[in-house]
Coordinates of C-alpha atoms and ligand atoms in Angstrom, one line a residue:
X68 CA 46.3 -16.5 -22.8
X69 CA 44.3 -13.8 -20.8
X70 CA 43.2 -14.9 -17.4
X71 CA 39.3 -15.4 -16.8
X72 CA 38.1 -12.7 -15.2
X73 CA 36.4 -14.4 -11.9
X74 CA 33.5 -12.2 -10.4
X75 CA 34.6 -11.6 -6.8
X76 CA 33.2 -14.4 -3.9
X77 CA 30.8 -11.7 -1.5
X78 CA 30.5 -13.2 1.6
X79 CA 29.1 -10.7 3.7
X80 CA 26.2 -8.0 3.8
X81 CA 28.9 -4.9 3.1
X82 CA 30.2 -6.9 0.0
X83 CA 27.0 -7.3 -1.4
X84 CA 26.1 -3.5 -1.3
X85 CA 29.5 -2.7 -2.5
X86 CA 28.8 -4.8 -5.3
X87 CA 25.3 -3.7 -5.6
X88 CA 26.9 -0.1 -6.0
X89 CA 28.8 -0.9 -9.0
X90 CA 25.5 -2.8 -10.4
X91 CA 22.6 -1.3 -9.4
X92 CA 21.0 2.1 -10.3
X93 CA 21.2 4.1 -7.1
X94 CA 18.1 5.7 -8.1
X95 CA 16.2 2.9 -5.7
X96 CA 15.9 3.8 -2.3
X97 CA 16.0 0.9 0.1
X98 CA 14.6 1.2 3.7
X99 CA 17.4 -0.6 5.1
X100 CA 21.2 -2.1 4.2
X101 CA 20.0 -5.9 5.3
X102 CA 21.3 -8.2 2.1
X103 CA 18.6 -10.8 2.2
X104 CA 19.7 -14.5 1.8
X105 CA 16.2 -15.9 2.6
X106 CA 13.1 -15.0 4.7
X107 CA 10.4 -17.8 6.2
X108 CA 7.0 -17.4 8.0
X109 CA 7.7 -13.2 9.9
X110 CA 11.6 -13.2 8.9
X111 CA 14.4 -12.0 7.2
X112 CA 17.6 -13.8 7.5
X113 CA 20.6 -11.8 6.0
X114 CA 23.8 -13.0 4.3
X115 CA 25.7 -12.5 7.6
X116 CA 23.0 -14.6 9.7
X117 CA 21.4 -12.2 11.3
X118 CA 17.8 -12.7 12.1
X119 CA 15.0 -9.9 11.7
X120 CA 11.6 -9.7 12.7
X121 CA 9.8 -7.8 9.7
X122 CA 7.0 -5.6 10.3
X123 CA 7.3 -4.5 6.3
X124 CA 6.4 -7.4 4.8
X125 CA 7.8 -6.1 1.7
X126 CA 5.8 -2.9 2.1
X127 CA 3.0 -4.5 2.8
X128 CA 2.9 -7.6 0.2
X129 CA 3.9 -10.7 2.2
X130 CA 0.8 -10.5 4.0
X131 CA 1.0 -14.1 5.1
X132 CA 4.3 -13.7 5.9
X133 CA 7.2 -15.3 3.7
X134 CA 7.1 -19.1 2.0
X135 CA 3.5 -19.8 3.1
X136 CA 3.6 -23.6 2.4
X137 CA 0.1 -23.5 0.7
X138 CA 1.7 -20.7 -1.5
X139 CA 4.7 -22.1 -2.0
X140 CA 3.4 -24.9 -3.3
X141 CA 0.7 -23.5 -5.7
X142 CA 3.7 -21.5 -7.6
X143 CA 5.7 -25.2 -7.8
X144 CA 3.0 -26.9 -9.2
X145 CA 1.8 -23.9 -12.1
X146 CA 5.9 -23.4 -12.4
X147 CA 5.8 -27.2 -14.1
X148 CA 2.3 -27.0 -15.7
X149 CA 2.4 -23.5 -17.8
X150 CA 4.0 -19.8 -16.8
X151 CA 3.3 -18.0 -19.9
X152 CA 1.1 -17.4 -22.6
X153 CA 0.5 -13.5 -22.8
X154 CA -2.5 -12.6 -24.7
X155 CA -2.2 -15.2 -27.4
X156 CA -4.0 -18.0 -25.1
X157 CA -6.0 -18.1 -22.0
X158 CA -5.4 -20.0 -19.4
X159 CA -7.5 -21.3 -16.2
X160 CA -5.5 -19.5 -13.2
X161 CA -6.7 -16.3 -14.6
X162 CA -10.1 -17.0 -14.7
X163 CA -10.1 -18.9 -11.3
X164 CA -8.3 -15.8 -9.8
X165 CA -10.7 -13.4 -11.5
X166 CA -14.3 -15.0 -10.2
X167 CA -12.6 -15.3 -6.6
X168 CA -11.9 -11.6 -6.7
X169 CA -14.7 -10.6 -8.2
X170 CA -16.9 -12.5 -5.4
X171 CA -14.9 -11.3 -2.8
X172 CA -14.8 -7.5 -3.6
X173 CA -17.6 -4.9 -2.7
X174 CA -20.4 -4.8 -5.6
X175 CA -22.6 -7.4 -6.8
X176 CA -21.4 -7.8 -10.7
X177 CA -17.9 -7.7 -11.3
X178 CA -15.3 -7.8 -13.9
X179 CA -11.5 -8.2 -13.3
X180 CA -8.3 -6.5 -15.5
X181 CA -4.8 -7.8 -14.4
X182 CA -2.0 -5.9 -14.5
X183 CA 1.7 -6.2 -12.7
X184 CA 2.3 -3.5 -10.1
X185 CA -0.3 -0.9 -8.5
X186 CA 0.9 1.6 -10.9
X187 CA -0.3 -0.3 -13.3
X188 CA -3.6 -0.9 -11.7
X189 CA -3.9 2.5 -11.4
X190 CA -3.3 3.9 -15.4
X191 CA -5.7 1.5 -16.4
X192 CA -8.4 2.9 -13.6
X193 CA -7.6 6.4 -14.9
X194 CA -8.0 5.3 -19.1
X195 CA -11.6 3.1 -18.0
X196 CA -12.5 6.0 -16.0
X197 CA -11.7 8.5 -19.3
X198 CA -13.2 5.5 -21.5
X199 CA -16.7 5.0 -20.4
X200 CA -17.6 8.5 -19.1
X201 CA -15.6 10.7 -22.0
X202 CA -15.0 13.2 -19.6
X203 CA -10.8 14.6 -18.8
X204 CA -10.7 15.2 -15.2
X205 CA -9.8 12.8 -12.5
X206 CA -9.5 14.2 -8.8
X207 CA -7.2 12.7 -6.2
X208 CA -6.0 14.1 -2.9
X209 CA -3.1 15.1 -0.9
X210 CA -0.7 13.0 0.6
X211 CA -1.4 9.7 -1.6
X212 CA 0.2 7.9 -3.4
X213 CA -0.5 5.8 -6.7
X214 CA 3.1 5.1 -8.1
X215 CA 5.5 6.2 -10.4
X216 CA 4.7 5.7 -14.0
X217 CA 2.8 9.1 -15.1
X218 CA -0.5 9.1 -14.7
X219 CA -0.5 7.4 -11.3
X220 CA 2.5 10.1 -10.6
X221 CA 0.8 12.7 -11.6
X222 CA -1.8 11.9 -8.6
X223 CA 0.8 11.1 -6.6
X224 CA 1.3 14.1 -3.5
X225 CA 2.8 12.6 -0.5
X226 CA 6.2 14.3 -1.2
X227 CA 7.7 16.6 -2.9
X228 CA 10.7 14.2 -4.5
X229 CA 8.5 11.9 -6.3
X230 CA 7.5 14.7 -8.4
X231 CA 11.0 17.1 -8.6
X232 CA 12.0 17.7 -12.4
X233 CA 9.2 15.4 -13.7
X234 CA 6.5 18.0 -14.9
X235 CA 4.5 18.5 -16.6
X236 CA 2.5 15.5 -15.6
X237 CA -1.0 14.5 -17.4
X238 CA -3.4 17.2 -17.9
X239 CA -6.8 17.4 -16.2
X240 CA -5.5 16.3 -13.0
X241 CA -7.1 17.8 -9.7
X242 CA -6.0 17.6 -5.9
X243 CA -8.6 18.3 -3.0
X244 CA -7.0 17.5 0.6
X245 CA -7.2 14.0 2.6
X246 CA -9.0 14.3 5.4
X247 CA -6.6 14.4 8.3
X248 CA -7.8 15.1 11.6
X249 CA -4.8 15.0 13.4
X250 CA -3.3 17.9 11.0
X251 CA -6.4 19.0 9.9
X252 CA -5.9 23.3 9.3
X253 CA -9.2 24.4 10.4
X254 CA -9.2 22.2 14.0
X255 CA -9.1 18.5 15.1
X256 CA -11.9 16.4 15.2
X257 CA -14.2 14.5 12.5
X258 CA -16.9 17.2 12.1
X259 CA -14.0 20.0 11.1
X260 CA -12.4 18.3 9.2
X261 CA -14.9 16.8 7.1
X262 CA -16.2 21.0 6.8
X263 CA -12.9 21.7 5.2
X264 CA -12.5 18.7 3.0
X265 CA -15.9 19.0 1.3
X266 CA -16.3 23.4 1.6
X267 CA -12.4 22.7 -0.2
X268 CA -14.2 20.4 -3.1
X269 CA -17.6 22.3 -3.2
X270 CA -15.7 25.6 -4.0
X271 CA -13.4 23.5 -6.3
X272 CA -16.5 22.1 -8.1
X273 CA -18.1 25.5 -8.1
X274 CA -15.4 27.7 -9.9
X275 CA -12.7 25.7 -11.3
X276 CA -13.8 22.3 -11.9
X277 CA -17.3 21.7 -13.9
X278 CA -18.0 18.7 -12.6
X279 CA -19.4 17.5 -16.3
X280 CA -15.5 17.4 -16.9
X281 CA -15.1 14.9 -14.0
X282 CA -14.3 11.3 -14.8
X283 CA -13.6 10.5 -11.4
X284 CA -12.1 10.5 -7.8
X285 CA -9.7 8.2 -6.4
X286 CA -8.9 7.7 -3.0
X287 CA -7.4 5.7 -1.0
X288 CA -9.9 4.7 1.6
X289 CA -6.9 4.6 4.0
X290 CA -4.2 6.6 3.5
X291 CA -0.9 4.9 2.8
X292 CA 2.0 6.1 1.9
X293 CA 0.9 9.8 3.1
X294 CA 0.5 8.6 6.8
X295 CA -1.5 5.9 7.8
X296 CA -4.4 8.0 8.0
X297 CA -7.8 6.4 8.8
X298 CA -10.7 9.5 7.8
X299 CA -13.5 10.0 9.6
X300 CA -16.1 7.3 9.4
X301 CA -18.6 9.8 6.9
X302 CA -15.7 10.6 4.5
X303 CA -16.3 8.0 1.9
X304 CA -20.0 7.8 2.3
X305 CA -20.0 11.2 1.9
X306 CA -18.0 11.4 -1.5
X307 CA -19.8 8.5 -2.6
X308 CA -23.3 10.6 -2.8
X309 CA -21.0 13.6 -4.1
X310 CA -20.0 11.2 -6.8
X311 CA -23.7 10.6 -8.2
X312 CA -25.1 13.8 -7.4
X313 CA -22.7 14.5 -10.4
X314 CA -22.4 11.1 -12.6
X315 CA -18.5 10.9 -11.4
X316 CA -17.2 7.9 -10.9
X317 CA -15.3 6.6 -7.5
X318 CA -12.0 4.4 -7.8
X319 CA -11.0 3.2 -4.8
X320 CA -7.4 2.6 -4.3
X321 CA -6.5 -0.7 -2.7
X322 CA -3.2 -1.2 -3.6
X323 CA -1.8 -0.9 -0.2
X324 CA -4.8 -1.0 2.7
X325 CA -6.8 -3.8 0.9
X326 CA -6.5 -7.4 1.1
X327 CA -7.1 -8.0 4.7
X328 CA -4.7 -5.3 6.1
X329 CA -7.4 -3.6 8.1
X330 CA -9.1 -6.5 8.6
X331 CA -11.6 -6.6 6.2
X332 CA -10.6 -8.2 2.6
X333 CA -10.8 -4.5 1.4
X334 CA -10.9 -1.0 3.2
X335 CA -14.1 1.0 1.7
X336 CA -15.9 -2.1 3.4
X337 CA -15.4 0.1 6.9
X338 CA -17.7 2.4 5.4
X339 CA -20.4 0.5 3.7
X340 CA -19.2 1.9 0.7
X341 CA -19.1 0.5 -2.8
X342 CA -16.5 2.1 -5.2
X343 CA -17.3 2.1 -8.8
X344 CA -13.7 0.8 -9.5
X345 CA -11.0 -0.5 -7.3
X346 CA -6.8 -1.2 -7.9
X347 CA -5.7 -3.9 -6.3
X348 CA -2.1 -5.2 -6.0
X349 CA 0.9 -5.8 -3.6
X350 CA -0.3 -8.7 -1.1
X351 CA -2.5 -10.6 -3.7
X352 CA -0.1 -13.0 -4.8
X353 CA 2.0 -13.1 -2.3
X354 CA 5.1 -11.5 -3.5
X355 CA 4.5 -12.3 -7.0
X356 CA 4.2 -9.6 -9.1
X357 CA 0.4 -8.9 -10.2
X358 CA -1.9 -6.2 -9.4
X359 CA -5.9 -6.1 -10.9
X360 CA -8.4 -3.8 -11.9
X361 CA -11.9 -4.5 -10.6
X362 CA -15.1 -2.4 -11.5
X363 CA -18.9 -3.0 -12.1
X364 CA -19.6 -5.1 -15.5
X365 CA -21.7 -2.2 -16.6
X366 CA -18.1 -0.3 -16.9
X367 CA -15.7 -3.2 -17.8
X368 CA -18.4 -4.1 -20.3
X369 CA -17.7 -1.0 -22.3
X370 CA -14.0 -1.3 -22.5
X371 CA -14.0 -2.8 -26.0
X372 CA -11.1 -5.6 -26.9
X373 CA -7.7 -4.3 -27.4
X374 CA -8.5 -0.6 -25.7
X375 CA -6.2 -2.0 -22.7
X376 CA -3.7 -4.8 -22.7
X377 CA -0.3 -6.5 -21.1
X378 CA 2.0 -8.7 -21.6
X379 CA 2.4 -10.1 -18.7
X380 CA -0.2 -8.6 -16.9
X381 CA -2.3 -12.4 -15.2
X382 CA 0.9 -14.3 -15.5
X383 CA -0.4 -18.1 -14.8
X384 CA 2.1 -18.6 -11.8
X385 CA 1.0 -15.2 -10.1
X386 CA -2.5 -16.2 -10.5
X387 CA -2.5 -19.6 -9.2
X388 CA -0.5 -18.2 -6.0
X389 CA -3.2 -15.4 -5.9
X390 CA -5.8 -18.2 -5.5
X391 CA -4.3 -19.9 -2.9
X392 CA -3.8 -17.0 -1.2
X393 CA -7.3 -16.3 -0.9
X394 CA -7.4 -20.1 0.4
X395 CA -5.7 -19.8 3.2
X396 CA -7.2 -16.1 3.9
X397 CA -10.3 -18.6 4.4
X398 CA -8.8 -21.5 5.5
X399 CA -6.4 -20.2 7.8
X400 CA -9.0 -17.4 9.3
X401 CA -6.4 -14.7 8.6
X402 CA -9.0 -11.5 8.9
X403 CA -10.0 -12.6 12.6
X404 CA -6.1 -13.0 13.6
X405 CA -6.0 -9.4 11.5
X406 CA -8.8 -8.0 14.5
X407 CA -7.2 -9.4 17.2
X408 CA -3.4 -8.6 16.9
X409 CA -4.4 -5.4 15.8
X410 CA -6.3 -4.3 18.6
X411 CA -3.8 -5.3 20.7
X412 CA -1.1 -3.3 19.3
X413 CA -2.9 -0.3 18.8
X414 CA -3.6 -0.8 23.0
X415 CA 0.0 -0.8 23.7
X416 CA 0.7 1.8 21.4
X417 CA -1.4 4.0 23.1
X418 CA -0.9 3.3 26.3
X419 CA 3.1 3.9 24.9
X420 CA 1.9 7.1 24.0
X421 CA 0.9 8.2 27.3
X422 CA 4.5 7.9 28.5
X423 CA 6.4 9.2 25.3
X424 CA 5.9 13.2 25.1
X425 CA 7.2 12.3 21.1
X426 CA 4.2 9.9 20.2
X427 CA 1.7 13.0 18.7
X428 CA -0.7 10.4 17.5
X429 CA -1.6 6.8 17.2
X430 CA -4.0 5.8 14.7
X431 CA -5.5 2.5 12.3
X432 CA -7.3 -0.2 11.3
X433 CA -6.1 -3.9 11.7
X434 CA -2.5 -4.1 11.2
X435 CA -2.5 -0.9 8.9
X436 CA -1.1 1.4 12.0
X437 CA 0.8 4.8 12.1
X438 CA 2.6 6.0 14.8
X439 CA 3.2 9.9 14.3
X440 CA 6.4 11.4 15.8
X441 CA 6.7 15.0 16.8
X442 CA 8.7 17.5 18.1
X443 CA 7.4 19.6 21.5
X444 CA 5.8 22.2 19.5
X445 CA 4.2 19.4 17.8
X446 CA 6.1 19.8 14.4
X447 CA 7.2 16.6 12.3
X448 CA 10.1 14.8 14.1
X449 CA 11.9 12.6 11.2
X450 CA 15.0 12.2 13.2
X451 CA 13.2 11.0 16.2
X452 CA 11.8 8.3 13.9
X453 CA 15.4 7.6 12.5
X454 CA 16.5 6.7 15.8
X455 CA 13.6 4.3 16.7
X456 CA 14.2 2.6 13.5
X457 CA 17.9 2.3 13.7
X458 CA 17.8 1.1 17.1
X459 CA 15.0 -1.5 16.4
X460 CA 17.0 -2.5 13.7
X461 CA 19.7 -2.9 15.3
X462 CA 18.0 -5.1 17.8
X463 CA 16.5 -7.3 14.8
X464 CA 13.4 -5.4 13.9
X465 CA 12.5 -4.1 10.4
X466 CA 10.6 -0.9 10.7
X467 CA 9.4 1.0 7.8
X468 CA 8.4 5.2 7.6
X469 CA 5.4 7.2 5.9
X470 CA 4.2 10.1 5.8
X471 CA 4.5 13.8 4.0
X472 CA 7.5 14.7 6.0
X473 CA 8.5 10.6 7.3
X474 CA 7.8 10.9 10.8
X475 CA 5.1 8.2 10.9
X476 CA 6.5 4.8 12.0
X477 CA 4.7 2.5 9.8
X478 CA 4.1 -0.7 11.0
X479 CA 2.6 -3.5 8.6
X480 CA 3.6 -7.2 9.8
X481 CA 2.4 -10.3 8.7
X482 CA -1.2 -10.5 8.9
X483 CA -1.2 -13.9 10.3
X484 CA 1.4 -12.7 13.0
X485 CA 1.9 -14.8 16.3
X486 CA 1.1 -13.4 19.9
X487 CA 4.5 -14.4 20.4
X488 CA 6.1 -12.6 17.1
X489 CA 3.9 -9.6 18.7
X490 CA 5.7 -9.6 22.3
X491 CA 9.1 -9.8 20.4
X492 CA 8.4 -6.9 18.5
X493 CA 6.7 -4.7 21.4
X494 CA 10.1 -5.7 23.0
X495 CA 12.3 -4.0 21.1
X496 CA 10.0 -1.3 20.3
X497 CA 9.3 0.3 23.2
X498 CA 12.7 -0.4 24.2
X499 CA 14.0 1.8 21.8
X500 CA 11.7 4.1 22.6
X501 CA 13.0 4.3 26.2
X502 CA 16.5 4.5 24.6
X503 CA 15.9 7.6 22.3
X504 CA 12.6 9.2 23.5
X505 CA 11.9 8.4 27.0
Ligands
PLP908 C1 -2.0 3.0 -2.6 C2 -1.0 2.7 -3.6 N1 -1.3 2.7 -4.9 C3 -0.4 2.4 -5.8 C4 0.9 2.0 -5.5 C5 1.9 1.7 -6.5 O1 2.2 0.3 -6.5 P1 3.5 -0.2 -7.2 O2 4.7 0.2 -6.5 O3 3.2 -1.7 -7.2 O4 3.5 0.3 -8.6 C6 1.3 2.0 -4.1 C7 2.6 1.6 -3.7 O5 3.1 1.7 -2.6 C8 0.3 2.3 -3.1 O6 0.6 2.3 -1.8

């Protein structure tokens, strides 16, 4: 008889990934090599033991840290009640989940389209956008990033590898640059850069781009992916009246800065400004995956039956864990503990930056903060950041990177983080920043 053949017993982080090697497409970049085994309130615990402090929160999605006991328990109770029913019922969590958001984002009359992931989120921006104004164009900007399926790739410019030996991407697509002081080309400061931003679109609108063919812009009201950029405080205002000087629509996108990240429930609130549509996704389930489109009813009211769709897209487990999610933002006073930790950090950080030469630039809002590392002649300094993040590591902290040329420490913890969790992390941080930078 042939002997059964028994899957080898891992035991430890370097068994996993050699298994995972074998298993796995390597096409999926991880940040670090930590094997997970389970993860409560601001850590990861690996299969070895080891303890981390994570200031990822799974890029930016376990914004109430991990196994939130409120959240937790919403998932068990929908788990035994219903978890599926696709588009041949509906079902309450949905419609719960969709009047909370609704209430809770910018814009008096909202409708709500749920989808799975922020890529997601963000095709179905681009096809309402197309829908209700018939018109090709949409405009995005430099450095951001809206995912990988193709149309949200096809915006996508925050490097050059998301994009290699994937053209041609969707027609009609535009780019005009982000607004970024710090490396702005025509001189630092608001008022310049703002001059090149909007003289760059003017000329755009001008010769190349009628703005009759715009559909839209989208932007991400703070940069993500691209850098942890925060843009001067008249940006969005100002491409807000741009937008209905010309009947173009604005789509804001939330995916990664909204939900309480900066401290307000979502971003463009910093700037009084009201987006026509906004993609939402990541944090608002806690982990589970769901992402929504919200936009004015006079657009979503166009959309006729059947012109969009999912499968899965409002699963009844996501949604109930999306509501209580928004319970304990309330209950639990999550955006004030957003303001406080935040300003707090960003004080250290800068007053690290007055004794690292390597720290070019410290910027954010809330817990959404970028720390740009550079070289003397002020170029990008990746390895720099490498060595910060394998030394915090190393000491139990989970950093993450952004940026066009990753040399922006990106740090997104828990939005309900500790003063405690805080001092641990400052710690190790500026610890290994006297190790490899001082
Ligand atoms: C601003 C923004 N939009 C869209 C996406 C894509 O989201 P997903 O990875 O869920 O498709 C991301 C992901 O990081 C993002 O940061």
């Amino acid at each position: 008889m042939k002997a059964v053949q028994r899957l080898p017993k891992p035991s430890s982080n370097q068994d996993w990934l050699a298994r995972e090697r074998e298993a796995l497409a390597s096409v999926l970049y991880r940040y670090t090599p930590i094997v997970v085994d389970h993860a409560q309130g601001s850590y990861l615990y690996d299969v070895d033991g080891h303890r981390y402090l994570d200031f990822a929160s799974g890029i930016a999605v376990t914004n109430l840290g991990h196994g939130h006991p409120a959240v937790r328990k919403a998932a068990h109770d929908q788990i035994d009640r219903l978890f599926h029913t696709s588009v041949v019922a509906h079902h309450q969590p949905a419609i719960q989940l969709a009047e909370r958001l609704a209430a809770a984002a910018p814009g008096k009359d909202n409708r709500v389209f749920f989808g799975n992931s922020g890529a997601e989120a963000v095709e179905g921006a681009i096809k309402l956008a197309r829908y209700v104004t018939g018109r090709p164009v949409i405009i995005g900007f430099q450095g951001a990033f809206h995912g990988r399926t193709y149309g949200a790739l096809s915006l996508t410019s925050s490097k050059w590898y998301y994009r290699e030996r994937y053209e041609p991407f969707l027609p009609g697509i535009y780019h005009a640059p982000y607004p970024y002081a710090y490396r702005n080309p025509t001189g630092p400061g608001d008022e310049a850069t703002l001059s090149y931003v909007f003289d760059y679109i003017d000329e755009m609108l001008d010769t190349r781009v009628p703005p009759r063919n715009v559909a839209a812009f989208i932007v991400e009201p703070v940069l993500g992916e691209g850098g942890y950029v925060v843009p001067p405080a008249d940006f969005l205002p100002r491409l807000r009246a741009l937008c209905d000087r010309h009947q173009i629509l604005l789509i804001a996108d939330e995916v990664q800065c909204g939900y309480g990240r900066t401290g307000k429930m979502f971003a463009c609130e910093h700037f009084g400004v009201v987006p026509d549509i906004m993609t939402v996704a990541k944090s608002i389930a806690s982990g589970l995956p769901l992402s929504a489109i919200v936009a004015d009813a006079r657009l979503m009211d166009q959309w006729q039956p059947a012109a969009h769709g999912s499968t899965f897209g409002g699963n009844p487990v996501a949604c109930a864990v999306g509501v209580a999610t928004l319970d304990v933002f309330e209950r639990e006073k999550v955006l004030e503990n957003v303001e406080v930790r935040g300003r707090e950090l960003m004080r250290r950080l800068q007053e690290l930056q007055r004794r690292v030469p390597g720290i070019g630039d410290v910027r954010g809002l809330g817990l959404m903060i970028g720390v740009e590392l550079v070289k003397p002649d002020g170029k990008p300094d990746h390895d720099l950041l490498d060595k910060v993040r394998k030394v915090s590591l190393d000491s139990g902290l989970v950093l993450l990177s952004c940026g066009t040329h990753d040399n922006v420490l990106r740090l997104v913890p828990p939005l309900n983080l500790s003063a405690d969790e805080l001092e641990e992390a400052w710690e190790i941080l500026q610890g290994a920043f006297q190790e490899v930078a001082a």
